[in-house]
Tab-separated table of C-alpha atoms and ligand atoms in Angstrom:
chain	number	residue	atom	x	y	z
A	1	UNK	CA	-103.397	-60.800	10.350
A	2	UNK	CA	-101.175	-59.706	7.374
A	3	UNK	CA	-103.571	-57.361	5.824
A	4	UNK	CA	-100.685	-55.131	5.375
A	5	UNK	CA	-98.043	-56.859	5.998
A	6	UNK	CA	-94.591	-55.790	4.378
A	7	UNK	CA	-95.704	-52.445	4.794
A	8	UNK	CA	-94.276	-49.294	6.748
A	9	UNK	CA	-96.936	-46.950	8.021
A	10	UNK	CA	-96.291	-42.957	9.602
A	11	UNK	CA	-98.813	-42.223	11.708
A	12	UNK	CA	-98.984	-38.240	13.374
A	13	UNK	CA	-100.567	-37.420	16.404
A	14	UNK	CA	-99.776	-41.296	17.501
A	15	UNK	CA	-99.432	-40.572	21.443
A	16	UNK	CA	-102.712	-41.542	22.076
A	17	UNK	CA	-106.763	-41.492	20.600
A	18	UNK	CA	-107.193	-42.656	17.221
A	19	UNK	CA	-103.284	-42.365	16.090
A	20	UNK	CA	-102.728	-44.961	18.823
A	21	UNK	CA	-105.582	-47.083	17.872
A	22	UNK	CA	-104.498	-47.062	14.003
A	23	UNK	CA	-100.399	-47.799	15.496
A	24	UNK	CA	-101.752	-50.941	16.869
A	25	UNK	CA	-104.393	-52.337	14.295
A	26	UNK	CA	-101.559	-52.092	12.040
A	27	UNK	CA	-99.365	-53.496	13.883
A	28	UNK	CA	-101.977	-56.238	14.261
A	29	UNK	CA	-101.934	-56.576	10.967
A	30	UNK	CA	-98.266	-56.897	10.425
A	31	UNK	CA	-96.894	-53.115	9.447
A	32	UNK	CA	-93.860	-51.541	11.431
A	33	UNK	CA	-95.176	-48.124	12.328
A	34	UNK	CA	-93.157	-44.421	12.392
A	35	UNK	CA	-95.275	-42.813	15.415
A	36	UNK	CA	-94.619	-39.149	15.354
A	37	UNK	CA	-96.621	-37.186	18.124
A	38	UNK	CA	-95.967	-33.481	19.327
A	39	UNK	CA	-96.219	-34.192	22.948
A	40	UNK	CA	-96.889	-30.579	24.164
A	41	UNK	CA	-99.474	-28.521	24.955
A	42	UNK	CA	-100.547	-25.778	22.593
A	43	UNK	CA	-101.581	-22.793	24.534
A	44	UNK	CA	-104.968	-21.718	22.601
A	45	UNK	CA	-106.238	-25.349	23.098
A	46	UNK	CA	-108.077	-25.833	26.270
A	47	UNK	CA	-107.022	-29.156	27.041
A	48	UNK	CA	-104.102	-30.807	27.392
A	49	UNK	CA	-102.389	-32.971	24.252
A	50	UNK	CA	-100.825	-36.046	24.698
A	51	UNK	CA	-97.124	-36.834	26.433
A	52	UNK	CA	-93.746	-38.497	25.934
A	53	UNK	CA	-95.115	-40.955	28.091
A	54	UNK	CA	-97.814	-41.932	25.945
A	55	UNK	CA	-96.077	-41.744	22.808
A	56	UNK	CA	-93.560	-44.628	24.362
A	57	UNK	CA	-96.429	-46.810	25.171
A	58	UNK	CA	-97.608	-46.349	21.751
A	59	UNK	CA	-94.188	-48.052	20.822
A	60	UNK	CA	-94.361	-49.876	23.461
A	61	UNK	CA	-98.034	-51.714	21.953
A	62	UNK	CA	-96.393	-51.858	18.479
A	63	UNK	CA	-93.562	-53.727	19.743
A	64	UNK	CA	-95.689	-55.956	22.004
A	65	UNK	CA	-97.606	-56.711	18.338
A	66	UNK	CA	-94.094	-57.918	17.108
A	67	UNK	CA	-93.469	-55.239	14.959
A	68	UNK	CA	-90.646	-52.764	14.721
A	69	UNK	CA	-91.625	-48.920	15.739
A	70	UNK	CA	-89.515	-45.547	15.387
A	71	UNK	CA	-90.781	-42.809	17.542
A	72	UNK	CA	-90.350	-39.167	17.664
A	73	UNK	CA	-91.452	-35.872	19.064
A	74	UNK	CA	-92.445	-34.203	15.832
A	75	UNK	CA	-94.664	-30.579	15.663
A	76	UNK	CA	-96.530	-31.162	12.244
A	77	UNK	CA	-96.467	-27.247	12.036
A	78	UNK	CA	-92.355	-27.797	11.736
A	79	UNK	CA	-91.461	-29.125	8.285
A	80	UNK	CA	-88.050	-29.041	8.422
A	81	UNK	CA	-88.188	-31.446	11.685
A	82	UNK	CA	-90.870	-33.402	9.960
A	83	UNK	CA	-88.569	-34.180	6.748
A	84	UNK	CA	-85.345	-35.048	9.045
A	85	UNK	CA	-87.348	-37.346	11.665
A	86	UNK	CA	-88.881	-38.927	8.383
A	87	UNK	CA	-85.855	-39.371	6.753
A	88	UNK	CA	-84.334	-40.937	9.665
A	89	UNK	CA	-86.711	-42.838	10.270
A	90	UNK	CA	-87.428	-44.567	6.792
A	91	UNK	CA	-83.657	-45.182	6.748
A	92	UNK	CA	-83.900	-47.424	10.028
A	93	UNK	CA	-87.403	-49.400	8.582
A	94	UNK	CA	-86.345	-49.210	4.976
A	95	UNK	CA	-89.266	-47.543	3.072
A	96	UNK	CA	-92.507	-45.782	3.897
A	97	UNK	CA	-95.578	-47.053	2.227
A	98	UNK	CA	-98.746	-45.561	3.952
A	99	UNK	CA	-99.243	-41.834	5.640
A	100	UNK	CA	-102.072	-41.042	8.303
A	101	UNK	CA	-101.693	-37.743	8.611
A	102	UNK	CA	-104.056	-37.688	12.339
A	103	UNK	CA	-102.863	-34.989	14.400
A	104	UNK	CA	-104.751	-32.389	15.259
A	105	UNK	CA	-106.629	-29.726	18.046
A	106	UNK	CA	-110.053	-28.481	18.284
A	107	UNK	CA	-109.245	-25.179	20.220
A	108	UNK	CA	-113.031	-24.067	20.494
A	109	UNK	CA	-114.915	-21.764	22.441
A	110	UNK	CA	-116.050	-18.232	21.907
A	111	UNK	CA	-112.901	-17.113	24.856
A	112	UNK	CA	-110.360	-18.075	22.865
A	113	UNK	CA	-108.286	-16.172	21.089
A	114	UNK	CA	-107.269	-15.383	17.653
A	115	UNK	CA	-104.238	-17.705	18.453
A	116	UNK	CA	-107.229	-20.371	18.331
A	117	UNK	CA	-107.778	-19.961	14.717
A	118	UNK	CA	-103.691	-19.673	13.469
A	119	UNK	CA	-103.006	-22.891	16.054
A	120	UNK	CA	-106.178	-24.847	14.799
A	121	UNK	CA	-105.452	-23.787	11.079
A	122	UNK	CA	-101.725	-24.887	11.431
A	123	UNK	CA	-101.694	-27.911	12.916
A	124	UNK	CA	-105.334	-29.304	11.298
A	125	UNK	CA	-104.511	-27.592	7.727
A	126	UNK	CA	-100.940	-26.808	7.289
A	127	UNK	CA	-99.772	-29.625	9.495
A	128	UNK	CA	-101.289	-32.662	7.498
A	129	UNK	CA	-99.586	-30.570	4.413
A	130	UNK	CA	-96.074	-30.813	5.663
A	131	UNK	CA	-96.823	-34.214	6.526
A	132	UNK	CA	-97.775	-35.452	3.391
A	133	UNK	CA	-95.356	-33.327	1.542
A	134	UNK	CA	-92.358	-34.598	3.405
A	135	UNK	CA	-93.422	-37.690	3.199
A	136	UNK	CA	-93.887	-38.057	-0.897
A	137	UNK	CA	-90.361	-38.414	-1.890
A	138	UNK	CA	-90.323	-41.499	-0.253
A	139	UNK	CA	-93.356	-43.040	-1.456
A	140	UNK	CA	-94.138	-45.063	-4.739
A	141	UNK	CA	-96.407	-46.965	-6.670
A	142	UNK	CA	-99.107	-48.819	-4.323
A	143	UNK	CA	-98.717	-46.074	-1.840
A	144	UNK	CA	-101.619	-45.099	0.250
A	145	UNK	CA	-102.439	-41.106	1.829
A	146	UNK	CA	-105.111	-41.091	4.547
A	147	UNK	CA	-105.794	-37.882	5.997
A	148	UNK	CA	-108.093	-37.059	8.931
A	149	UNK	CA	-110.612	-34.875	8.268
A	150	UNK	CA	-113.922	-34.265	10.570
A	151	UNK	CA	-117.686	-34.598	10.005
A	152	UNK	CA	-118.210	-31.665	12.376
A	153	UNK	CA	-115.643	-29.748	10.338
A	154	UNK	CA	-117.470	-30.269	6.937
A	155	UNK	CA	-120.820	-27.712	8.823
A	156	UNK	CA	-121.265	-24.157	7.384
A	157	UNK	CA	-119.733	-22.120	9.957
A	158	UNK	CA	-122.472	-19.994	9.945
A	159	UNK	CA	-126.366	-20.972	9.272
A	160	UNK	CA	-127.793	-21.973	12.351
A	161	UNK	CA	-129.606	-19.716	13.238
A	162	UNK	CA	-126.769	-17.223	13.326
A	163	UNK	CA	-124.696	-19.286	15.313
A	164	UNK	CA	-121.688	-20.942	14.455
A	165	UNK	CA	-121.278	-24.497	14.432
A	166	UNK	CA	-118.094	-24.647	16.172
A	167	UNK	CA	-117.373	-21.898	18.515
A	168	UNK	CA	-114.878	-19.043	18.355
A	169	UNK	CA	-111.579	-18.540	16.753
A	170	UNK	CA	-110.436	-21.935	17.393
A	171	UNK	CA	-113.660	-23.178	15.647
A	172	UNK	CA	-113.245	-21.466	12.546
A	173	UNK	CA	-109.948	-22.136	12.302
A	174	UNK	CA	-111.072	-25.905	12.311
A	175	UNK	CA	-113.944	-25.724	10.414
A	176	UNK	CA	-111.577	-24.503	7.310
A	177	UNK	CA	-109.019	-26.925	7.380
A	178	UNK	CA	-111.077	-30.057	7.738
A	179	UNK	CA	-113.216	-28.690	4.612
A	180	UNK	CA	-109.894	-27.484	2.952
A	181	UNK	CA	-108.759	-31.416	3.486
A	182	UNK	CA	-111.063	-32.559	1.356
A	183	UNK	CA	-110.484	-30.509	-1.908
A	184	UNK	CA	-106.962	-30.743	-1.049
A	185	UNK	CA	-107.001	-34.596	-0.948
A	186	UNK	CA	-109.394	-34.838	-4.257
A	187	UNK	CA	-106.536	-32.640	-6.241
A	188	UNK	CA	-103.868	-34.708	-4.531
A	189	UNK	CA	-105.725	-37.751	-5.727
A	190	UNK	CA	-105.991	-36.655	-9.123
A	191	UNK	CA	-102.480	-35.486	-9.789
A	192	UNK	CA	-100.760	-39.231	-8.149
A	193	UNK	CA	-103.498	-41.295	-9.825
A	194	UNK	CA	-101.046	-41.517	-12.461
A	195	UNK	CA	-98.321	-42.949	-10.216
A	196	UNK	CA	-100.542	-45.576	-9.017
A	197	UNK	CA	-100.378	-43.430	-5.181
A	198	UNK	CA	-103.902	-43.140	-3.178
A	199	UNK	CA	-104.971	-40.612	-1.453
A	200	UNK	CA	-107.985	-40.644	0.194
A	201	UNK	CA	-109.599	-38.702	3.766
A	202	UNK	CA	-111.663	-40.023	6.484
A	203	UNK	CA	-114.088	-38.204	8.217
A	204	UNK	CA	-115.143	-39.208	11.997
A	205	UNK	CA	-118.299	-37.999	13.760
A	206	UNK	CA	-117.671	-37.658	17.497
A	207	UNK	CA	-115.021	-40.090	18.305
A	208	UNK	CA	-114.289	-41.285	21.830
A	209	UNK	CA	-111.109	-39.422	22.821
A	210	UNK	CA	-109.251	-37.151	25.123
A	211	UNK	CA	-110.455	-34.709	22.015
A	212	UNK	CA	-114.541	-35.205	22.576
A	213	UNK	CA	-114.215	-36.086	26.451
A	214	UNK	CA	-112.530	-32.279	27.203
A	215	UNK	CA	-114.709	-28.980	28.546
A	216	UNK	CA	-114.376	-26.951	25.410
A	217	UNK	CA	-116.167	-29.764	23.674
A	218	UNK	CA	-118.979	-30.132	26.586
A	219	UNK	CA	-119.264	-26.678	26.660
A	220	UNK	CA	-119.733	-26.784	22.064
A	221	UNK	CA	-122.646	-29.526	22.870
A	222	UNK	CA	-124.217	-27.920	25.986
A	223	UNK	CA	-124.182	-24.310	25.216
A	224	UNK	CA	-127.181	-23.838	27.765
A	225	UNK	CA	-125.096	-24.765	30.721
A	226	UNK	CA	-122.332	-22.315	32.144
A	227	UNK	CA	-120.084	-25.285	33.149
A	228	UNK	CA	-120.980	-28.773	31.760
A	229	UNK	CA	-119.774	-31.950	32.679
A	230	UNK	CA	-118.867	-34.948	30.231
A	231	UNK	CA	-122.769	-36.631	31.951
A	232	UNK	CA	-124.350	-33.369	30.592
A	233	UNK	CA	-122.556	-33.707	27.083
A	234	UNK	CA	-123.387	-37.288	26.809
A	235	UNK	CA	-126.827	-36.070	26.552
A	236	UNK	CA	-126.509	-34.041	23.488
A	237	UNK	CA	-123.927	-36.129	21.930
A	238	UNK	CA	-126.321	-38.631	20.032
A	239	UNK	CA	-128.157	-35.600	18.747
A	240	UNK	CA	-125.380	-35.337	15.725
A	241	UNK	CA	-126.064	-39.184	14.360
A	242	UNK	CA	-128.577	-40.444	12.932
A	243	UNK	CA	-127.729	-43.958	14.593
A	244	UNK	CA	-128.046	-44.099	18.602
A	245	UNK	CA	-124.779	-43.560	19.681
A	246	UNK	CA	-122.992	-40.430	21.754
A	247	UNK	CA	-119.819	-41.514	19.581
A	248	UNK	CA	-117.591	-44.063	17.733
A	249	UNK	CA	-114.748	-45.862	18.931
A	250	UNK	CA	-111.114	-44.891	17.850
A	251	UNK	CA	-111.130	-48.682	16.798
A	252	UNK	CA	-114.515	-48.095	14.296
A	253	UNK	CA	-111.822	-45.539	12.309
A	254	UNK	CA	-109.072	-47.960	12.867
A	255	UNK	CA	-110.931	-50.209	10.692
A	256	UNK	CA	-111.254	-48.022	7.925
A	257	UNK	CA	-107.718	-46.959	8.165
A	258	UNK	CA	-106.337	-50.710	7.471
A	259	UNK	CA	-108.668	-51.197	4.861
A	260	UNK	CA	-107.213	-47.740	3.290
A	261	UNK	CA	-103.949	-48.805	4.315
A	262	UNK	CA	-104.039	-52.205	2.307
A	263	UNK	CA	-104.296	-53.532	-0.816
A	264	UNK	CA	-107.648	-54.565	-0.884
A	265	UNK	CA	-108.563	-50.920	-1.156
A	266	UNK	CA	-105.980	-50.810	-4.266
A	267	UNK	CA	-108.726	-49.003	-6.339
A	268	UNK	CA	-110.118	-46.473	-3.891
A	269	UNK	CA	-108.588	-43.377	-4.523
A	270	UNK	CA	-110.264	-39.693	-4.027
A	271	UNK	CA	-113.042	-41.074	-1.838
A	272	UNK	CA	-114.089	-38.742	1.178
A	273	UNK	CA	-115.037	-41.275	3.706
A	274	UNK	CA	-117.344	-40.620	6.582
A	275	UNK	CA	-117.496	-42.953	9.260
A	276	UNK	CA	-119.974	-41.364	11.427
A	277	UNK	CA	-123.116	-42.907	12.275
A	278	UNK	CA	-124.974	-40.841	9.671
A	279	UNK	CA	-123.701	-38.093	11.019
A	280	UNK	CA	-123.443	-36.418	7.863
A	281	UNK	CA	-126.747	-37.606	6.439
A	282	UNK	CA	-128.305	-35.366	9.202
A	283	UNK	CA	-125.967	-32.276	8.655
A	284	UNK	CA	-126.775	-32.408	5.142
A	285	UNK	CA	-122.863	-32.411	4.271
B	1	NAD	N1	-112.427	-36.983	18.712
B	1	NAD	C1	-113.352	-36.548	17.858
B	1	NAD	O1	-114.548	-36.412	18.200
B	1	NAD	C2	-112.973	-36.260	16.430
B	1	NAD	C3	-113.996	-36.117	15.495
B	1	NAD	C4	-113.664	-35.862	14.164
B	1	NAD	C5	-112.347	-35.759	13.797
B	1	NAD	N2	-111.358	-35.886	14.726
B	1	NAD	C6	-109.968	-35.779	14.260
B	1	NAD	O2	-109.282	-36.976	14.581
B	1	NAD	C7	-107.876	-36.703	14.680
B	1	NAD	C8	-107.313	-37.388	15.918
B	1	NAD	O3	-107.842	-36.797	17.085
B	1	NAD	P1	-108.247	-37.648	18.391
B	1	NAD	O4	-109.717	-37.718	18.415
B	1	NAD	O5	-107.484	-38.917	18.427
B	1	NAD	O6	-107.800	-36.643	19.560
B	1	NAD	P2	-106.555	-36.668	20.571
B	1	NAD	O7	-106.475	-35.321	21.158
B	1	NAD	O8	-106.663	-37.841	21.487
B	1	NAD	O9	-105.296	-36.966	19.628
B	1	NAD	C9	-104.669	-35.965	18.848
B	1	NAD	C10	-103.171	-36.213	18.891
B	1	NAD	O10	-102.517	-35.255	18.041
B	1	NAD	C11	-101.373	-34.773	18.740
B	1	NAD	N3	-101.005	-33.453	18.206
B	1	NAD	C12	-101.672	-32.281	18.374
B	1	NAD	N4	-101.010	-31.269	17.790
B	1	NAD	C13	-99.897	-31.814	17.219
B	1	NAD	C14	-98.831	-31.283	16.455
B	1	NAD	N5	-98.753	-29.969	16.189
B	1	NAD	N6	-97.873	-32.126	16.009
B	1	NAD	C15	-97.939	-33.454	16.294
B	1	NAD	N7	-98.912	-34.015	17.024
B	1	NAD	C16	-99.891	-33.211	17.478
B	1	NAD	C17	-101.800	-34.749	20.194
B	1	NAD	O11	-100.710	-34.686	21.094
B	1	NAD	C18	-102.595	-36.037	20.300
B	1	NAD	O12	-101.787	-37.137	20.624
B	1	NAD	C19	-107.757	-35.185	14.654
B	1	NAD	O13	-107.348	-34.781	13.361
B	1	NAD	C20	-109.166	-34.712	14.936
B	1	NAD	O14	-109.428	-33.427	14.391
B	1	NAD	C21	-111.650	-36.141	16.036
């Protein structure tokens, strides 16, 4: 209780998965939370994104935590909404102290089309941009910018043995903005040291969401098989850590967001954290 207490957290993508998992551990832990979700399908991405419905139950936990919430249904890709839900929304709770920027698609497969890579680009790259951009005028010293990045993301494209780590359009539209993230979070880092303002990424191996349980993914981790089931991908799954485990909990990244989110991290600042398993120990990224 009150590791961040006092403190006003935005949180995209916060319908459901991890964004609703760091909503509540913050709550937890005494923040109010701005949960901004898009709650519509994008067409390029073979499964479907979260709702209205479970945006308001996000609230709906934050307020059964005792703390105050603000929802909204926000496209990352739209700045101009961004900046006005924002501004709203820090004028109901007051002040904004910590950003998650979280939302994002994995449109993969080698059907999809080019659409995959501008949708997974915009919304993974461009989208955590416009996030943290709109949200900067309104943060100040002790400030703290987590972005989302992905283990899987940080891969060569290309190098196994010709084939691409994460398949199609969609894939490489992924692959560049979660490796984009984290030069663009070290430069961010750098240039608000000076203002005492953190920013730091996280990067999650397979995580235990609507994300990893969807076909495109079984299909990315069973290749062999023309129609895989989640059973078949649950074989392969533990094949990307180097602990024995198919995935992580939302929770296991929830942790690391409070601790990012607080002041006990008050120092930590242009760190690219992986919280994977040793995932990334095997991938040699
Ligand atoms: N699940 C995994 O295996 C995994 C692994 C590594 C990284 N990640 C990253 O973790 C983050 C969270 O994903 P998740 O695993 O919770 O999946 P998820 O699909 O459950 O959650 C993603 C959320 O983002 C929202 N969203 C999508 N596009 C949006 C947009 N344009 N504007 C606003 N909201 C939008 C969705 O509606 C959904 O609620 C993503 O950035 C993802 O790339 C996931």
């Amino acid at each position: 209780m009150n590791r961040v207490a006092g403190k006003v957290v935005l949180i995209t993508g916060a319908a459901r998965g991890q964004g609703r998992s760091h909503a509540v551990h913050l709550a937890d832990e005494c923040a109010d939370i701005i949960a901004f979700d898009l709650c519509e399908d994008i067409a390029s991405n073979g499964y479907p994104l979260a709702t209205e419905a479970d945006l308001a139950e996000t609230g709906r936990l934050v307020e059964k935590a005792g703390r105050r919430v603000v929802t909204a249904k926000v496209d990352v890709r739209d700045r101009a909404a961004l900046r006005r839900e924002l501004d709203a929304a820090v004028a109901t709770l007051g002040r904004l102290d910590v950003v998650v920027a979280n939302a994002g698609i994995a449109p993969l497969g080698n059907d999809v089309p080019v659409e995959g890579f501008v949708d997974a680009f915009d919304v993974d790259f461009v989208g955590v941009i416009n996030t943290i951009h709109s949200a900067l005028p309104h943060l100040d010293a002790g400030a703290s910018i987590i972005a989302t990045g992905s283990v899987a993301g940080l891969v060569p494209q290309t190098g196994l043995n010709g084939q691409q780590a994460l398949q199609g359009p969609g894939g490489d539209g992924y692959g560049l903005a979660k490796k984009m993230l984290w030069t663009y979070t070290n430069s961010l880092a750098l240039t608000l040291g000076p203002k005492s303002i953190r920013v730091n990424a996280i990067h999650p191996t397979n995580c235990n969401t609507d994300m990893l349980q969807s076909p495109p993914m079984f299909r990315t981790f069973r290749p062999d098989l023309e129609n895989p089931t989640a059973e078949d991908a649950k074989v392969t799954f533990p094949f990307m850590q180097a602990m024995p485990t198919p995935w992580v909990e939302p929770e296991d990244i929830s942790h690391a967001v409070v601790f990012l989110s607080s002041d006990e991290s008050r120092f930590v600042t242009g760190q690219q954290l992986r919280v994977d398993a040793g995932a990334g120990l095997k991938l040699g990224v």
